XYZ file of C-alpha atoms in Angstrom:
667
model
C 0.000 0.000 0.000
C 2.912 2.343 0.776
C 4.462 1.683 -2.635
C 1.162 2.455 -4.309
C 0.876 5.797 -2.439
C 4.443 6.757 -3.371
C 3.804 5.944 -7.054
C 0.622 8.045 -6.954
C 2.487 11.022 -5.523
C 5.257 10.679 -8.090
C 2.676 10.588 -10.889
C 0.990 13.708 -9.528
C 4.335 15.549 -9.428
C 5.130 14.589 -13.026
C 1.733 15.813 -14.239
C 2.123 19.141 -12.431
C 5.614 19.872 -13.728
C 4.767 18.772 -17.287
C 1.818 21.220 -17.423
C 3.965 24.367 -17.227
C 1.156 26.747 -18.229
C -1.087 25.463 -15.454
C 1.068 26.899 -12.667
C 1.026 30.594 -13.867
C -2.723 30.348 -14.520
C -3.295 28.976 -11.041
C -1.073 31.713 -9.549
C -2.909 34.444 -11.465
C -6.347 33.130 -10.525
C -5.305 32.655 -6.914
C -3.828 36.174 -6.672
C -6.877 37.732 -8.332
C -9.263 35.938 -5.976
C -7.062 36.585 -2.968
C -6.808 40.322 -3.791
C -10.580 40.714 -4.139
C -11.198 38.719 -0.982
C -8.537 40.651 0.939
C -9.895 44.010 -0.169
C -13.357 42.983 0.974
C -11.963 41.814 4.336
C -9.988 45.067 4.726
C -13.138 47.143 4.315
C -15.022 44.939 6.738
C -12.109 45.035 9.156
C -11.997 48.849 8.944
C -15.641 49.103 9.886
C -15.321 46.640 12.777
C -12.095 48.283 13.931
C -13.694 51.731 13.907
C -16.561 50.438 16.045
C -14.172 48.636 18.395
C -11.868 51.650 18.637
C -14.838 53.916 19.331
C -15.860 51.743 22.281
C -12.284 51.645 23.546
C -11.914 55.408 23.178
C -15.215 55.956 24.998
C -13.952 53.835 27.905
C -10.660 55.764 27.813
C -12.411 59.144 27.803
C -14.796 58.322 30.654
C -12.081 56.726 32.801
C -9.520 59.504 32.300
C -12.043 62.319 32.555
C -13.499 60.931 35.785
C -10.055 60.374 37.302
C -8.852 63.802 36.098
C -11.725 65.611 37.801
C -11.585 63.406 40.959
C -7.985 64.534 41.523
C -9.027 68.166 41.410
C -11.970 67.617 43.761
C -9.635 65.874 46.208
C -7.386 68.943 45.835
C -10.326 71.088 47.004
C -10.808 68.927 50.085
C -7.069 69.237 50.789
C -7.325 73.049 50.589
C -10.296 72.917 52.993
C -8.279 70.923 55.510
C -5.251 73.218 55.218
C -7.478 76.260 55.668
C -9.118 74.749 58.772
C -5.687 73.928 60.197
C -4.383 77.444 59.457
C -7.473 79.231 60.910
C -6.892 82.696 59.442
C -9.246 85.404 58.221
C -6.727 87.095 55.932
C -7.044 86.781 52.122
C -3.231 86.725 51.843
C -3.115 83.508 53.859
C -5.790 81.953 51.649
C -3.776 82.962 48.556
C -0.635 81.408 50.042
C -2.440 78.065 50.346
C -4.128 78.199 46.950
C -1.378 79.581 44.725
C 0.865 76.460 44.575
C -2.157 74.371 43.574
C -3.077 76.731 40.754
C 0.495 76.596 39.434
C 0.359 72.789 39.459
C -3.162 72.414 37.995
C -3.328 75.004 35.224
C -6.666 73.797 33.860
C -8.428 75.216 36.960
C -9.871 78.645 36.135
C -9.976 79.917 39.737
C -10.083 78.887 43.399
C -12.218 81.290 45.442
C -13.462 81.806 48.987
C -17.231 82.151 49.351
C -18.550 83.346 52.699
C -21.367 81.586 54.491
C -23.902 83.994 52.912
C -22.924 82.906 49.418
C -20.835 85.945 48.406
C -17.487 85.450 46.643
C -14.980 87.383 48.791
C -11.513 86.301 47.635
C -10.522 85.298 44.088
C -7.355 83.517 42.984
C -5.954 84.432 40.565
C -7.441 87.896 40.332
C -6.364 88.461 36.740
C -9.092 87.218 34.433
C -11.527 86.624 37.305
C -12.289 90.227 38.355
C -15.997 89.845 37.476
C -16.398 87.128 40.101
C -15.431 89.329 43.074
C -18.497 90.155 45.172
C -20.755 87.863 43.114
C -23.748 86.660 45.150
C -24.197 82.953 44.485
C -27.609 82.859 46.177
C -29.061 84.923 43.318
C -28.008 82.351 40.673
C -30.454 79.393 40.529
C -28.012 76.684 39.367
C -25.040 77.545 41.599
C -27.384 78.312 44.508
C -28.843 74.762 44.315
C -25.353 73.236 44.478
C -24.377 75.589 47.332
C -27.460 74.665 49.375
C -26.932 70.946 48.818
C -23.279 71.282 49.933
C -24.480 72.795 53.224
C -27.118 70.088 53.689
C -24.912 67.099 52.811
C -21.565 68.406 54.055
C -19.948 67.052 50.858
C -18.514 68.588 47.699
C -21.203 69.528 45.156
C -20.908 70.386 41.456
C -23.184 72.817 39.686
C -24.873 72.159 36.375
C -23.178 73.677 33.291
C -23.270 77.478 33.474
C -21.898 80.542 31.724
C -19.079 81.688 33.970
C -18.714 85.259 35.232
C -15.164 85.090 33.842
C -16.607 84.161 30.446
C -17.011 80.823 28.726
C -18.886 77.623 29.491
C -18.048 75.603 32.595
C -19.124 74.482 36.047
C -18.129 75.110 39.649
C -17.490 72.953 42.712
C -18.432 73.951 46.262
C -16.603 72.374 49.202
C -18.295 73.372 52.488
C -16.112 74.444 55.423
C -17.592 73.730 58.865
C -16.430 74.464 62.384
C -18.387 72.049 64.479
C -21.940 72.263 63.110
C -21.582 75.848 61.896
C -20.919 76.633 58.234
C -18.010 79.092 57.854
C -17.930 79.332 54.077
C -16.997 77.429 50.925
C -13.938 76.579 48.851
C -15.120 77.429 45.322
C -13.256 75.810 42.380
C -14.135 77.139 38.924
C -13.596 74.945 35.852
C -13.765 76.172 32.269
C -15.027 73.091 30.437
C -12.825 73.396 27.342
C -9.618 73.857 29.342
C -10.386 70.981 31.720
C -11.465 68.405 29.125
C -8.842 69.218 26.508
C -6.131 69.034 29.143
C -7.438 65.632 30.306
C -7.547 64.026 26.842
C -4.811 63.681 24.177
C -5.274 66.091 21.281
C -4.533 63.459 18.571
C -7.496 61.285 19.585
C -9.819 64.306 19.784
C -9.063 65.061 16.144
C -10.344 61.642 15.112
C -13.526 61.612 17.187
C -16.446 63.940 17.744
C -16.750 64.276 21.541
C -19.979 65.548 23.110
C -20.647 65.861 26.878
C -24.007 66.783 28.425
C -25.239 67.254 31.996
C -29.016 66.635 32.319
C -29.612 67.806 28.760
C -27.339 70.853 28.930
C -24.249 70.868 26.742
C -21.003 71.036 28.704
C -18.505 70.381 25.903
C -18.503 69.532 22.180
C -16.018 69.501 19.310
C -17.356 69.025 15.804
C -14.176 68.356 13.835
C -15.527 66.488 10.786
C -18.594 64.580 9.508
C -19.492 61.414 11.419
C -18.848 57.991 9.884
C -21.336 56.126 12.088
C -23.834 56.551 14.905
C -22.442 57.920 18.152
C -22.157 55.737 21.247
C -22.827 56.940 24.767
C -21.902 56.226 28.366
C -23.056 57.880 31.580
C -20.459 58.649 34.243
C -21.003 59.956 37.755
C -18.893 62.968 38.733
C -19.440 63.854 42.390
C -23.206 64.587 42.523
C -23.679 64.970 38.725
C -24.259 62.513 35.905
C -22.573 63.340 32.594
C -23.541 61.697 29.316
C -20.423 61.241 27.176
C -21.025 60.623 23.446
C -18.408 59.950 20.787
C -18.498 59.163 17.081
C -15.644 58.446 14.646
C -15.019 61.160 12.038
C -13.754 61.099 8.472
C -10.209 61.702 9.722
C -10.099 58.129 11.032
C -10.065 56.768 7.497
C -6.710 58.439 6.812
C -5.095 56.027 9.247
C -6.880 52.955 7.980
C -6.618 53.589 4.232
C -2.819 53.454 4.096
C -2.774 50.384 6.303
C -5.305 48.676 4.004
C -3.268 49.363 0.877
C -0.062 48.104 2.493
C -1.872 45.035 3.767
C -3.192 44.216 0.310
C 0.272 44.683 -1.231
C 1.802 42.472 1.472
C -0.742 39.718 0.810
C -0.015 39.862 -2.919
C 3.737 39.544 -2.386
C 3.338 36.739 0.116
C 1.031 34.708 -2.122
C 3.212 35.249 -5.181
C 6.202 33.831 -3.304
C 4.500 31.178 -1.228
C 2.224 29.586 -3.806
C 4.966 27.900 -5.926
C 6.315 26.376 -2.708
C 2.911 25.178 -1.520
C 3.052 21.949 -3.516
C 6.445 20.957 -2.112
C 5.286 21.857 1.404
C 2.220 19.693 0.858
C 4.393 16.696 0.011
C 6.523 17.258 3.090
C 3.383 17.644 5.207
C 2.045 14.382 3.831
C 5.278 12.600 4.805
C 5.154 14.219 8.248
C 1.522 13.150 8.616
C 2.408 9.529 7.871
C 5.198 9.662 10.465
C 2.797 11.190 13.001
C 0.225 8.483 12.353
C 2.902 5.873 12.965
C 3.885 7.509 16.244
C 0.255 7.721 17.367
C -0.207 4.041 16.587
C 2.854 3.199 18.705
C 1.601 5.348 21.587
C -1.846 3.746 21.365
C -0.331 0.252 21.482
C 1.559 1.194 24.630
C -1.344 2.967 26.398
C -3.842 0.095 26.023
C -3.455 -3.681 25.920
C -5.561 -4.167 22.803
C -8.056 -2.524 20.407
C -11.312 -3.848 19.046
C -13.991 -2.864 16.520
C -17.496 -3.941 15.542
C -19.529 -3.402 12.391
C -22.873 -1.626 12.215
C -24.583 -4.870 13.350
C -22.460 -4.897 16.540
C -20.518 -7.946 15.336
C -16.811 -8.008 16.264
C -14.751 -7.247 13.171
C -11.254 -6.555 14.506
C -8.939 -7.300 17.458
C -5.394 -5.966 17.649
C -2.376 -8.258 17.934
C -2.057 -8.382 21.749
C -5.645 -9.500 22.352
C -4.843 -13.217 22.314
C -1.631 -12.685 24.309
C -3.532 -10.898 27.115
C -6.799 -12.855 27.194
C -5.749 -16.283 25.924
C -8.697 -16.230 23.480
C -7.995 -16.520 19.720
C -9.707 -13.617 17.875
C -11.174 -16.104 15.409
C -13.507 -17.398 18.099
C -15.129 -13.947 18.436
C -14.974 -12.400 14.952
C -18.452 -12.178 13.411
C -20.240 -12.581 16.729
C -21.950 -9.999 18.920
C -21.318 -9.349 22.591
C -24.572 -11.103 23.446
C -23.363 -14.181 21.625
C -19.893 -14.353 23.195
C -21.107 -13.369 26.691
C -19.157 -11.785 29.544
C -18.113 -14.344 32.211
C -18.227 -13.223 35.856
C -19.591 -9.799 34.905
C -22.027 -7.975 37.155
C -25.477 -8.753 35.642
C -26.742 -5.187 35.983
C -23.545 -3.688 34.520
C -23.660 -6.241 31.673
C -27.268 -5.381 30.879
C -26.545 -1.644 30.962
C -23.601 -2.098 28.595
C -25.757 -4.070 26.127
C -28.474 -1.417 26.259
C -25.920 1.328 25.553
C -24.583 -0.593 22.562
C -28.126 -1.038 21.240
C -28.647 2.730 21.595
C -25.212 3.513 20.092
C -23.978 5.211 23.277
C -20.413 5.205 24.666
C -19.523 3.086 27.691
C -16.454 2.829 29.915
C -14.697 0.295 32.143
C -17.004 -2.697 31.722
C -15.383 -5.583 33.609
C -15.509 -9.330 32.938
C -13.133 -12.314 32.907
C -11.573 -14.858 30.553
C -9.786 -18.123 31.301
C -6.292 -18.403 29.789
C -4.798 -21.633 28.403
C -2.814 -22.200 31.637
C -6.073 -22.104 33.630
C -5.480 -18.697 35.235
C -8.280 -16.143 35.286
C -7.743 -12.822 33.499
C -9.752 -9.804 34.667
C -10.509 -7.503 31.739
C -11.915 -3.977 31.371
C -13.204 -2.634 28.053
C -14.441 0.757 26.879
C -16.124 1.627 23.606
C -17.282 4.588 21.582
C -19.768 4.572 18.695
C -18.438 5.655 15.265
C -20.419 7.477 12.576
C -19.693 8.374 8.967
C -19.811 11.896 7.477
C -23.577 11.659 7.038
C -24.177 10.604 10.617
C -24.807 6.912 9.911
C -23.693 4.460 12.606
C -20.823 2.272 11.322
C -19.895 0.366 14.484
C -17.941 0.582 17.720
C -14.274 1.282 18.315
C -12.818 0.470 21.678
C -9.886 -0.419 23.898
C -9.265 -3.135 26.445
C -7.039 -3.418 29.519
C -5.792 -6.269 31.672
C -6.763 -5.380 35.274
C -5.835 -8.706 36.882
C -3.110 -7.246 39.093
C -5.387 -4.386 40.144
C -8.083 -6.875 41.192
C -5.567 -8.861 43.212
C -4.427 -5.689 44.975
C -8.038 -4.753 45.740
C -8.594 -8.155 47.346
C -5.476 -7.746 49.480
C -6.685 -4.319 50.653
C -10.187 -5.664 51.396
C -8.763 -8.588 53.401
C -6.523 -6.216 55.353
C -9.464 -3.919 56.082
C -11.567 -6.819 57.376
C -8.682 -7.951 59.577
C -8.275 -4.403 60.900
C -11.973 -4.141 61.721
C -11.888 -7.514 63.496
C -8.859 -6.426 65.519
C -10.578 -3.158 66.415
C -13.689 -5.008 67.613
C -11.523 -7.395 69.645
C -9.707 -4.428 71.167
C -12.972 -2.730 72.145
C -14.361 -5.902 73.685
C -11.080 -6.476 75.549
C -11.101 -2.919 76.926
C -14.736 -3.202 77.976
C -14.102 -6.554 79.712
C -10.904 -5.467 81.428
C -12.476 -2.178 82.521
C -15.229 -4.120 84.295
C -12.595 -6.326 85.938
C -10.684 -3.252 87.143
C -13.707 -1.560 88.664
C -14.386 -4.251 91.321
C -10.992 -4.100 93.104
C -10.809 -0.322 92.607
C -14.120 0.167 94.385
C -12.782 -1.960 97.262
C -9.560 0.072 97.397
C -11.515 3.320 97.429
C -13.910 2.074 100.110
C -11.260 0.700 102.474
C -8.996 3.733 102.023
C -11.999 5.967 102.809
C -12.523 4.024 106.046
C -8.839 4.389 106.987
C -8.758 8.088 106.072
C -11.859 8.885 108.158
C -10.701 6.551 110.989
C -14.072 4.830 111.270
C -12.702 2.210 113.739
C -10.417 4.453 115.774
C -7.132 6.317 115.390
C -4.524 4.859 113.048
C -1.565 5.790 115.146
C 1.094 7.615 113.185
C -0.111 10.767 111.357
C 1.477 9.639 108.072
C -0.911 6.687 107.901
C -3.868 9.036 107.496
C -2.083 11.027 104.769
C -1.164 7.815 102.933
C -4.747 6.591 103.187
C -5.870 9.882 101.604
C -3.330 9.430 98.799
C -4.538 5.871 98.196
C -8.149 7.087 98.098
C -7.356 9.909 95.646
C -5.327 7.632 93.373
C -8.063 5.017 93.433
C -10.737 7.537 92.479
C -8.534 8.858 89.682
C -7.945 5.323 88.429
C -11.683 4.650 88.570
C -12.352 7.781 86.489
C -9.880 6.561 83.867
C -11.459 3.109 83.806
C -14.949 4.628 83.515
C -13.795 6.749 80.539
C -12.322 3.706 78.804
C -15.438 1.672 79.576
C -17.726 4.372 78.155
C -15.575 4.800 75.064
C -15.421 1.040 74.468
C -19.185 0.658 74.925
C -19.896 3.497 72.482
C -17.357 2.226 69.952
C -18.766 -1.316 70.191
C -22.323 0.112 69.780
C -23.317 -1.383 73.163
C -24.316 1.903 74.763
C -28.101 1.874 75.222
C -29.909 5.151 74.607
C -33.094 5.691 76.631
C -34.884 8.719 75.243
C -36.959 10.732 77.728
C -38.203 14.249 78.441
C -36.252 16.222 81.056
C -35.197 19.729 82.022
C -31.844 20.979 80.814
C -31.619 23.153 83.915
C -31.750 20.014 86.081
C -28.808 18.519 84.185
C -26.896 21.786 84.509
C -27.481 21.990 88.290
C -26.259 18.406 88.830
C -23.192 19.019 86.669
C -22.279 22.263 88.448
C -22.664 20.539 91.812
C -19.896 18.111 90.792
C -17.405 20.874 90.001
C -18.323 23.366 92.745
C -15.277 22.524 94.841
C -12.877 23.014 91.893
C -14.605 26.291 90.992
C -14.151 27.573 94.532
C -10.529 26.411 94.798
C -9.538 28.261 91.585
C -11.776 31.290 92.203
C -13.600 30.815 88.871
C -16.781 32.746 88.028
C -19.572 30.639 86.458
C -22.156 32.536 84.405
C -25.468 30.909 83.354
C -27.199 32.163 80.191
C -30.219 29.822 80.279
C -33.708 31.272 79.733
C -36.271 30.535 82.448
C -38.780 29.428 79.806
C -36.354 27.110 77.980
C -38.262 24.159 76.494
C -37.473 20.655 77.841
C -35.139 18.278 76.031
C -36.024 14.894 74.582
C -32.823 12.830 74.601
C -30.841 10.269 76.567
C -30.596 11.979 79.971
C -27.486 10.105 81.092
C -25.666 11.067 77.874
C -26.556 14.764 78.180
C -25.397 14.756 81.806
C -22.124 13.089 80.791
C -21.619 15.627 77.964
C -22.245 18.605 80.242
C -20.071 17.226 83.055
C -17.155 16.551 80.651
C -17.390 20.050 79.171
C -17.524 21.737 82.584
C -14.670 19.579 83.911
C -12.483 20.500 80.921
C -13.358 24.197 81.276
C -12.431 24.174 84.995
C -9.248 22.189 84.354
C -7.894 24.490 81.625
C -8.986 27.882 83.007
C -6.487 29.814 85.073
C -7.457 31.009 88.581
C -9.692 34.086 88.503
C -11.086 33.269 85.049
C -14.705 32.763 84.004
C -16.888 30.041 82.490
C -20.166 30.695 80.647
C -22.940 28.154 79.989
C -25.395 29.189 77.272
C -28.533 27.373 76.072
C -31.288 28.126 73.577
C -33.703 26.262 71.323
C -36.031 26.787 68.397
C -38.353 24.577 66.382
C -35.462 22.691 64.794
C -32.419 22.670 67.111
C -31.580 22.566 70.842
C -28.203 24.255 71.293
C -26.016 24.644 74.367
C -22.397 25.665 74.825
C -19.660 25.956 77.441
C -17.139 28.786 76.982
C -14.108 29.612 79.118
C -11.302 32.168 79.314
C -8.673 29.473 79.690
C -5.422 28.576 77.956
C -7.088 27.740 74.632
C -6.126 25.185 72.000
C -3.581 25.646 69.214
C -5.220 25.844 65.768
C -3.060 22.945 64.528
C -4.626 20.649 67.176
C -8.303 21.499 66.643
C -8.729 18.854 63.930
C -7.443 16.046 66.188
C -8.631 17.163 69.631
C -11.655 14.825 69.513
C -9.572 11.816 68.483
C -9.192 9.074 71.132
C -6.484 9.704 73.767
C -5.737 13.210 72.406
C -4.683 16.009 74.773
C -4.220 19.692 74.002
C -0.563 19.761 75.112
C 2.283 17.327 74.937
C 3.323 18.331 78.478
C 1.149 16.313 80.866
C 1.585 18.906 83.636
C -0.018 21.499 81.350
C -2.653 19.229 79.876
C -3.692 17.818 83.227
C -4.383 14.183 83.998
C -6.767 11.948 82.127
C -7.087 9.525 79.253
C -7.781 12.191 76.633
C -11.150 10.498 75.948
C -13.383 13.271 77.332
C -14.086 15.120 74.066
C -14.021 11.819 72.151
C -16.869 10.519 74.322
C -18.707 13.843 73.990
C -18.411 13.724 70.188
C -19.595 10.098 70.069
C -22.613 10.820 72.268
C -23.512 13.898 70.213
C -23.282 11.934 66.961
C -25.427 9.184 68.512
C -28.099 11.894 68.895
C -27.516 12.965 65.250
C -26.167 16.294 66.489
C -23.082 18.372 65.779
C -20.109 19.503 67.872
C -18.165 22.674 67.058
C -15.000 23.775 68.867
C -13.803 27.379 68.577
C -10.590 28.287 70.359
C -7.848 30.906 70.392
C -4.585 30.019 72.072
C -4.181 32.051 75.244
C -7.734 33.482 75.091
C -10.103 30.597 75.700
C -12.277 27.854 74.204
C -15.964 27.499 73.322
C -17.609 24.112 72.694
C -21.066 24.243 71.098
C -23.450 21.260 70.951
C -26.435 21.360 68.587
C -29.015 18.552 68.751
C -32.195 18.019 66.728
C -35.160 19.414 68.660
C -37.216 16.232 68.363
C -40.765 16.567 69.659
C -41.533 14.320 72.615
C -43.682 11.284 71.705
C -47.342 11.181 72.625
C -47.983 10.542 76.297
C -44.913 12.432 77.550
C -45.403 15.632 79.460
C -43.019 18.408 80.205
C -41.268 17.945 83.552
C -42.684 20.064 86.329
């Protein structure tokens, strides 16, 4: 087939070079068509470019004009502040402040001082602005409205476009000057529209566009330089308290720029085509060779990325398997060619997945990662995964499936190893929980005896012990026994919850009752550390419906932790509230807090907030773990907020389940 293609190409080359006249004719026709097409595209491009440039120039004008004027209004506020700081009544002092600004911003016509009655008293510069001296603003409707609004709002106000006393069209800004609540006067900045706008915008662009600016229908600025080429476009900008409508339209001068560019572009295209066209044929041959090399590379990559390829015809009958199919599956392709998937089957496949795959093939839909097995000649089982995509011709007719296949045997083996390991881990975890629960029960019996007998010795129920140290040692034994019993109880509770042996008895009860019992258990520690306990529990708080023992255990654990980790003199706050959906309570303290890096693991079993046991206190580290487990057993949520060195807040939110029929609120 390759030889045939090479002979065809060689024959085509001979025919082209033998027909010498054909090449100039083709070049002439191509250049003529290309020139006409290019000229048409240049004209269309000019029109689109003019529209695009007009929009860009409008954005440029509005952005620069707004920023240009904002700077000058900020300058007025700066003058106001300097004048307030200076606190002088002399016009020379006002001139000293204003003069440097006028030298820097030459497009400002004047900066004046208007007294609180609306009379212009001082004018800077005087030259050219003599007519403004003594002018009473209150008698001019437009400026008077801006002046009054400046007093009312306390902010800078612009007037509508007016004819200035100095001559010309413009507008003025009034910046009110207050001392306390009393108006002292106004900084008055006068802008001549032409000077301001032409200074803000480059002159070259203004020659190419007709710029028109209006304020509520009154013309502020316009420059009609040449006839318009298209409709004007508009944008409204907000300047202080005014809205200006900015309109622009391209003029005939724009075409001077584009015409030369269009002619050069057309000439460039003609030169390029006249040079490139004779080389196009040779480039085509080289591209064809490169394409064949690329196809070969893609075929190699495809062979590496998948184990085999397959195809079907329009009747869904297998028509092709690539070379590695038999090597991977152990099945000769001849056994499957001409048969459909229904006919060859899919051993060990999931029935539902198999049926879905067949339905997709019937509907000519793609499918991915369908798994089944084949038995190789050596008796081993091969796990296979195939994916397929429907193929259609140029007219949309279905012509069959094309797909890939992969050997996933090793992956399946690895999955089985992981599953077996997971089952073994779960069994070991259950055995551990049962062992802890059993051993905890065994520990409790002798510990209770130790605590009881040491209590008898410490209290000297049967008479004096003799030496004083005996009584102290008995107290130590009693304290250690109680501590050991607390640890065993924590482990027992944790093991029972983890093994799902904790029985929940739902009942209606008062949260306040739980809180009182919990506080009673920590009263001694509160008094010893001088801690202040604040209760934020409404008197009319609705009753809870939950496992009473669990809620008591949650509250006691939270209070114990708060007391343990709060420094002497600190405070603890208990808050509770409920609505139709949630019953929420929290315990907050002003203690040592928890580092942010430990918040994610603080509820894990045997976790403590500090690595130093003397800082963390004694305990198993199961307190918050048990709290979290009990909250989750109630389908609630636990949220811990803490800042190191500032304190911790633990919030419990439980579903506010309505009590079942027959239950009454506790008295």
